[in-house]
Short mmCIF file of C-alpha atoms in Angstrom, two decimals:
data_model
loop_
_atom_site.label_atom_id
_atom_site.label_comp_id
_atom_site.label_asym_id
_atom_site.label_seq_id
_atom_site.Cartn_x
_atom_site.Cartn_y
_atom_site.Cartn_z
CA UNK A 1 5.55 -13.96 5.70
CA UNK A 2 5.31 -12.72 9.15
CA UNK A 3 2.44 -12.59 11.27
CA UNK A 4 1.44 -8.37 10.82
CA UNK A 5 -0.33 -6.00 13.86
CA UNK A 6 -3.68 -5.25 13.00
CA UNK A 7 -3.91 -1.44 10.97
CA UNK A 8 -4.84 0.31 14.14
CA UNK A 9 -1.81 -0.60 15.34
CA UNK A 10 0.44 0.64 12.24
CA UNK A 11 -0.74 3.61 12.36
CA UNK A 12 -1.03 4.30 16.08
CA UNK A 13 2.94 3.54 16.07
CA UNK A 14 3.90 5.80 12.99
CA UNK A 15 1.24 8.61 14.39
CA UNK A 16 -0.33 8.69 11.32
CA UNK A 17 -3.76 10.47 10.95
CA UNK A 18 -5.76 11.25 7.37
CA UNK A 19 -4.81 13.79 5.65
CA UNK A 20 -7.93 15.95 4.49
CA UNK A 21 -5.68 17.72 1.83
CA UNK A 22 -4.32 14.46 0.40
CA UNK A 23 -8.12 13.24 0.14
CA UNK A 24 -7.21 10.28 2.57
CA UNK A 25 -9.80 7.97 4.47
CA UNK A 26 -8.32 4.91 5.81
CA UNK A 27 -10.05 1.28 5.68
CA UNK A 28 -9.62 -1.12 8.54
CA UNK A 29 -11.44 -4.00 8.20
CA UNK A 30 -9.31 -6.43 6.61
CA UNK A 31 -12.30 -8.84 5.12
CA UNK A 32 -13.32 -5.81 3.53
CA UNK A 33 -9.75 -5.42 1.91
CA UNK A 34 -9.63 -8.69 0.78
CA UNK A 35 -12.98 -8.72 -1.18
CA UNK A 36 -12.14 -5.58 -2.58
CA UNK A 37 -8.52 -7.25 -3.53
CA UNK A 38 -10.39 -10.57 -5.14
CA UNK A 39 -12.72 -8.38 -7.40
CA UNK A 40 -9.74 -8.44 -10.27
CA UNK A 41 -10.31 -12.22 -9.86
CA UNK A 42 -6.55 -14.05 -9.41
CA UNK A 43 -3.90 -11.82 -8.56
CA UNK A 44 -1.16 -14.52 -8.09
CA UNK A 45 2.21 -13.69 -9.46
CA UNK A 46 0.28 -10.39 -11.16
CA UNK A 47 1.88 -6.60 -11.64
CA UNK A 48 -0.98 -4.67 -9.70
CA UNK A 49 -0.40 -0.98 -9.70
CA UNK A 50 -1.87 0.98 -6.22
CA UNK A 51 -1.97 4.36 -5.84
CA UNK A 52 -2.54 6.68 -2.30
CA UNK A 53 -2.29 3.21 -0.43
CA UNK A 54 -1.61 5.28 2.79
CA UNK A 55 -0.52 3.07 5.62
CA UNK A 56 -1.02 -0.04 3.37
CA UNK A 57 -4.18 -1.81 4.39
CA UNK A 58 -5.47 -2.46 1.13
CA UNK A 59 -1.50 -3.01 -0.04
CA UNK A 60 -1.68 -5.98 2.62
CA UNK A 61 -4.31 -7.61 1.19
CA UNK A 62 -3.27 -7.51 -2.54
CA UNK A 63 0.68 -9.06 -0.94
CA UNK A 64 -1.88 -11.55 0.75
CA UNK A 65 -3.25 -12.43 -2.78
CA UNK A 66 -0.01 -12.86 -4.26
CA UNK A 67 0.33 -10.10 -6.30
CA UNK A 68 3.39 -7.82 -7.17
CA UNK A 69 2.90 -4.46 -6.18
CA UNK A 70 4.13 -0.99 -7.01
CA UNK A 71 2.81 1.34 -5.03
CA UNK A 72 2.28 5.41 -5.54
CA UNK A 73 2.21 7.51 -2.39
CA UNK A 74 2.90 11.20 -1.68
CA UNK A 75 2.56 11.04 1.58
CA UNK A 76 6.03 11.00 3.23
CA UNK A 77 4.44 10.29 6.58
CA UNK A 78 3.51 6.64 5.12
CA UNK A 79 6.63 5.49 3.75
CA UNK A 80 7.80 4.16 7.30
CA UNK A 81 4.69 1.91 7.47
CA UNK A 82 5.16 0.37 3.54
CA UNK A 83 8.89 0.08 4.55
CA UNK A 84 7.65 -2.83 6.91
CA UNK A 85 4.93 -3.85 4.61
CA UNK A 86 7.86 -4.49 2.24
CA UNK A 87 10.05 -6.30 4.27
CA UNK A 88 7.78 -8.59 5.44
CA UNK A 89 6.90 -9.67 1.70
CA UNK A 90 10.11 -9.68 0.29
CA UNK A 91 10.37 -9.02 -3.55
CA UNK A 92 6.52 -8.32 -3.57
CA UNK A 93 6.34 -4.33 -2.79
CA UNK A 94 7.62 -1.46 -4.82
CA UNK A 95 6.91 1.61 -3.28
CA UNK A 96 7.71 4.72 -4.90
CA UNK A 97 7.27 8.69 -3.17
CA UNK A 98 5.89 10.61 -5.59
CA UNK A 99 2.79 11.97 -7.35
CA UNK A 100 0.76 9.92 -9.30
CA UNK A 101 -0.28 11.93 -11.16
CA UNK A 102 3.41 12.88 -12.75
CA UNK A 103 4.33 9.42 -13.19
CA UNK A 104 4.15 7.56 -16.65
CA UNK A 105 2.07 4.18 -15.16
CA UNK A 106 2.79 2.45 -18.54
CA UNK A 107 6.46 2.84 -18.21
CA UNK A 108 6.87 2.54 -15.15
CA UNK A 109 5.32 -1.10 -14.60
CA UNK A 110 7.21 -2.33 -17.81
CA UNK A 111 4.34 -5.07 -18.27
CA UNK A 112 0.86 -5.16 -18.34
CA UNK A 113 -1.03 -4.30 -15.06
CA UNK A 114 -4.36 -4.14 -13.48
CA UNK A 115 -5.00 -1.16 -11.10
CA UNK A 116 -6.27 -1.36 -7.64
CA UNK A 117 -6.86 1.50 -5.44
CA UNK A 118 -8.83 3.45 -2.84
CA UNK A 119 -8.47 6.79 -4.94
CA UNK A 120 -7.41 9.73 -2.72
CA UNK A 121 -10.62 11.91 -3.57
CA UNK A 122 -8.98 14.61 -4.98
CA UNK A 123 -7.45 13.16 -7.52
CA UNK A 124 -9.08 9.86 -8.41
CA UNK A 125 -11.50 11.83 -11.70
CA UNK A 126 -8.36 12.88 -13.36
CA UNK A 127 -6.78 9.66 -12.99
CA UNK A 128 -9.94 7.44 -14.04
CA UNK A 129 -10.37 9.79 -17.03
CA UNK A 130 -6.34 9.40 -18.09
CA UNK A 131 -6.29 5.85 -18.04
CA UNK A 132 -9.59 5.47 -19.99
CA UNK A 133 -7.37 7.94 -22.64
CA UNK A 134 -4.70 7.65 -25.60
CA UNK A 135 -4.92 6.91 -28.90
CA UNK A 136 -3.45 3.18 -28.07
CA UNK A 137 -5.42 0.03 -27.47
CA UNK A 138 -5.75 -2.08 -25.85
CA UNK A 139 -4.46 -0.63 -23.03
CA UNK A 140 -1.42 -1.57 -20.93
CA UNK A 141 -3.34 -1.93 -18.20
CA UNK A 142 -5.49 -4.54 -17.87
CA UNK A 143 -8.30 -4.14 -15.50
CA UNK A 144 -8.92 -1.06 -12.88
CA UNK A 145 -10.58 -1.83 -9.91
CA UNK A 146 -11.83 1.91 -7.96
CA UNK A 147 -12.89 3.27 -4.79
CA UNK A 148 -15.13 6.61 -5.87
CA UNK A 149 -17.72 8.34 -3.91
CA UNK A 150 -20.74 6.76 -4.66
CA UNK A 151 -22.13 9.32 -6.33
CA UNK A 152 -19.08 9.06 -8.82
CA UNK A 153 -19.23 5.84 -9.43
CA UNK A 154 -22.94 6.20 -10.83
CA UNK A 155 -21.92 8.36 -12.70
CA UNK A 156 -19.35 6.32 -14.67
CA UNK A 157 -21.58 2.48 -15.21
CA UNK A 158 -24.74 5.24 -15.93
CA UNK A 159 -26.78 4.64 -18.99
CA UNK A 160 -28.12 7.33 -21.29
CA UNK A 161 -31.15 9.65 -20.65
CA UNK A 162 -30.64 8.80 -16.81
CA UNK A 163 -29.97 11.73 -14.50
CA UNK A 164 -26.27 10.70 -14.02
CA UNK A 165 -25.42 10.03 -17.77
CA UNK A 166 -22.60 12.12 -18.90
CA UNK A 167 -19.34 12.44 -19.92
CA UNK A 168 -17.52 10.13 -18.01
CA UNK A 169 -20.10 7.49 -18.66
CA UNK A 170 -18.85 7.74 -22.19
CA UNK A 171 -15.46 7.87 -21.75
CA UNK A 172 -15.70 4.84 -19.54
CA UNK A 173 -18.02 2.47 -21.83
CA UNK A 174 -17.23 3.50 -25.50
CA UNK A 175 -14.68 0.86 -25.62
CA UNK A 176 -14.63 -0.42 -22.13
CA UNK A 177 -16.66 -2.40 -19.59
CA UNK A 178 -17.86 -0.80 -16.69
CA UNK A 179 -19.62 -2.11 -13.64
CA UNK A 180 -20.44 -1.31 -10.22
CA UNK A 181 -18.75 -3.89 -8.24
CA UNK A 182 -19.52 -3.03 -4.48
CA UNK A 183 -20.91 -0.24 -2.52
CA UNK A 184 -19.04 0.50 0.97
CA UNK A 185 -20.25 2.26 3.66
CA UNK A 186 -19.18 5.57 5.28
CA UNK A 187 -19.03 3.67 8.34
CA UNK A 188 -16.20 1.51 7.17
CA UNK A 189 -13.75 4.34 6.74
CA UNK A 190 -11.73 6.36 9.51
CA UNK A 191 -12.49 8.74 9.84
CA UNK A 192 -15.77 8.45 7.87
CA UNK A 193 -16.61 10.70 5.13
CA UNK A 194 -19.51 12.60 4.80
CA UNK A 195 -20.73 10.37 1.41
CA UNK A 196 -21.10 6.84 0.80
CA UNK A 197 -18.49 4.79 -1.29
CA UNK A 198 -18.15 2.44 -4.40
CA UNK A 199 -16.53 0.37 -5.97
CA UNK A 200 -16.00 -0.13 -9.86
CA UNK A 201 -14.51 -2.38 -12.19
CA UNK A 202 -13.43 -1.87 -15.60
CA UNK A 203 -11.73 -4.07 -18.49
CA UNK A 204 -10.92 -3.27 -21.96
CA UNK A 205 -13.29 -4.00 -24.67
CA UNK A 206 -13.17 -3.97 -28.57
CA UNK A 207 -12.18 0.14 -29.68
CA UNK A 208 -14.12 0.99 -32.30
CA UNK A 209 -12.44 1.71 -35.37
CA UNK A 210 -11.91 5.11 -37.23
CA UNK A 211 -12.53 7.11 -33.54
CA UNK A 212 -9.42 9.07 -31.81
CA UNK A 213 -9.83 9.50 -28.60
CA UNK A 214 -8.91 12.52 -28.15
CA UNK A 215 -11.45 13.42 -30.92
CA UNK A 216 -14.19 11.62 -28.59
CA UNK A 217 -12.93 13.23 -25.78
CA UNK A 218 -13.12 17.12 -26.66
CA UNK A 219 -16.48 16.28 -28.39
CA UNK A 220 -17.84 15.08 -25.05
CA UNK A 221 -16.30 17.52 -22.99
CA UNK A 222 -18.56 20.29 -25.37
CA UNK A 223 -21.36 18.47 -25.43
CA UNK A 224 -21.68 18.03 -21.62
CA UNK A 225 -20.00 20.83 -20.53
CA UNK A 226 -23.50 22.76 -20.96
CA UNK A 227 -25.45 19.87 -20.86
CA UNK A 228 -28.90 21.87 -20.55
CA UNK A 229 -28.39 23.17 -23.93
CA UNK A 230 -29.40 21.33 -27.15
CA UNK A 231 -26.35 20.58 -29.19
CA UNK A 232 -26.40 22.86 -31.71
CA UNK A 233 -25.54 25.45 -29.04
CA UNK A 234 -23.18 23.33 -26.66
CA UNK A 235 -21.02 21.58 -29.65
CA UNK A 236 -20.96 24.55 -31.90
CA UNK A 237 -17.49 25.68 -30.45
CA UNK A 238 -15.88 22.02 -32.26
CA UNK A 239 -14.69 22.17 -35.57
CA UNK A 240 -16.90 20.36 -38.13
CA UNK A 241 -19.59 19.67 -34.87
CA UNK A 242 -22.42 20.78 -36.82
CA UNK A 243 -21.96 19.55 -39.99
CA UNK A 244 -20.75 15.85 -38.84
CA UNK A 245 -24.32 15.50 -36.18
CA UNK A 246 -26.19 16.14 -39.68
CA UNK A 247 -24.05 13.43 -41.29
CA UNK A 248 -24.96 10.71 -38.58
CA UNK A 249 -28.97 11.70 -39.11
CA UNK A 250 -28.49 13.21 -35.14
CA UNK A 251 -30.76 15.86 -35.07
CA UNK A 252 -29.35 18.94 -33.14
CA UNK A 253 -31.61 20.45 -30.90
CA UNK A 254 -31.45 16.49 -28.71
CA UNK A 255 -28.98 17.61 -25.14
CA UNK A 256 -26.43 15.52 -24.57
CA UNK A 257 -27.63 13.00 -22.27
CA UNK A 258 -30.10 11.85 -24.93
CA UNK A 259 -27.29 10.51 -27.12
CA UNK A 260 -26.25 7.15 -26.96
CA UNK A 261 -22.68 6.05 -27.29
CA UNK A 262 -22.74 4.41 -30.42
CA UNK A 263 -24.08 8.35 -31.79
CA UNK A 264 -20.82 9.94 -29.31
CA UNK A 265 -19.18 7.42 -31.35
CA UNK A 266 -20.49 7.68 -34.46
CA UNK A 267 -20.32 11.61 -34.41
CA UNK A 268 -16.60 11.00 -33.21
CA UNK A 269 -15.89 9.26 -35.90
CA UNK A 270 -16.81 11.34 -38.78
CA UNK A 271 -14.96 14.22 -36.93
CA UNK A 272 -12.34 12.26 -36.91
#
């Protein structure tokens, strides 16, 4: 491997600037990468899967730890920059233009994979909430490690009757682990956004059995989705809603937030 210019330097010589549509804010502090790339734990010879990696700073530090990467980005302005990433770890970088979000992740790493990315903003919700999906598990991939706004992030390792339970709390811990890893300034971005940032890390855990998912997830998405009313009001739009809280002894005028997962769960389950 060849001795690489500093970031600054990449992306003075391609021109490259963040791109406020694409939700891009670029790191440059390369200890910083490589903590965030060591929070998986030993990436050595691993399939890692990266999407938005922009001009490839955190990219360089996942090469750095040995891992295989194929990498998602839109933005055709970056390619130049992972073309020299690439060549200067041969056989280590896939890098693939397109949009993450139309890509099947599963099929296209062909193995199981952990996920490590500074999620473009814009996008980063709908991609959490798709890999936390699907009726199969355990999951191909096998950890996800995530840059979120901070305020995110809470939201997804929050614990119930807190002011940032919700749904994506449940979607991430009914058969998952969740955790807040690291917190990263605004400072450390360029340019630096207006909110603080986080990191969190997530592995598969047990399912529990006799729930879809996609059961949990429309049940959830009711429930929260007017999360001031009691349930009897916000859930009464699901099938069988009613009738299955009285089977699980949850009384209906509780809100959302004062449900635990194992009742999400349990109510799940008899719906399903």
């Amino acid at each position: 491997m060849s001795e690489l210019p500093p970031l600054r330097e990449v992306i003075a010589a391609h021109g490259l600037s963040a791109s406020k549509a694409l939700g891009q804010n670029f790191l440059f502090d390369e200890q910083l990468l490589s903590r965030i790339a060591a929070i998986p734990g030993d990436l050595s010879g691993k399939a890692v899967l990266e999407i938005g990696p922009g001009p490839g700073g955190l990219t360089r530090a996942l090469l750095r730890a040995g891992a295989r990467v194929t990498a998602i980005e839109r933005d055709p302005r970056c390619i130049p920059a992972l073309a020299e990433l690439a060549a200067a770890f041969p056989g280590q970088l896939r890098v693939i233009e397109g949009d993450a979000l139309a890509e099947d992740h599963a099929a296209l790493l062909g193995e199981p994979f952990h996920v490590v990315a500074n999620l473009p903003y814009n996008i980063g919700t709908l991609l959490f909430t798709r890999w936390l999906g699907g009726e199969t598990w355990p999951p191909a991939w096998q950890s996800l490690t995530l840059m979120f706004q901070q305020e995110v992030a809470q939201r997804i390792v929050a614990a119930p009757g807190s002011g940032t339970y919700g749904r994506l709390a449940v979607l991430a811990q009914w058969r998952s682990t969740a955790k807040l890893a690291m917190k990263v300034h605004r400072s450390a971005f360029t340019p630096p956004p207006k909110v603080m940032s986080a990191i969190i890390h997530v592995t598969p855990a047990e399912a529990p059995e006799g729930v879809k998912a996609r059961v949990l997830e429309r049940l959830t998405e009711a429930a929260f989705g007017q999360r001031r009313k009691m349930l009897r009001q916000s859930i009464k739009g699901v099938p069988g809603g009613l009738d299955a809280l009285e089977a699980c002894g949850i009384d209906s005028q509780r809100r959302a937030e004062t449900l635990a997962i194992g009742e999400f769960v349990a109510v799940a389950r008899a719906l399903s």
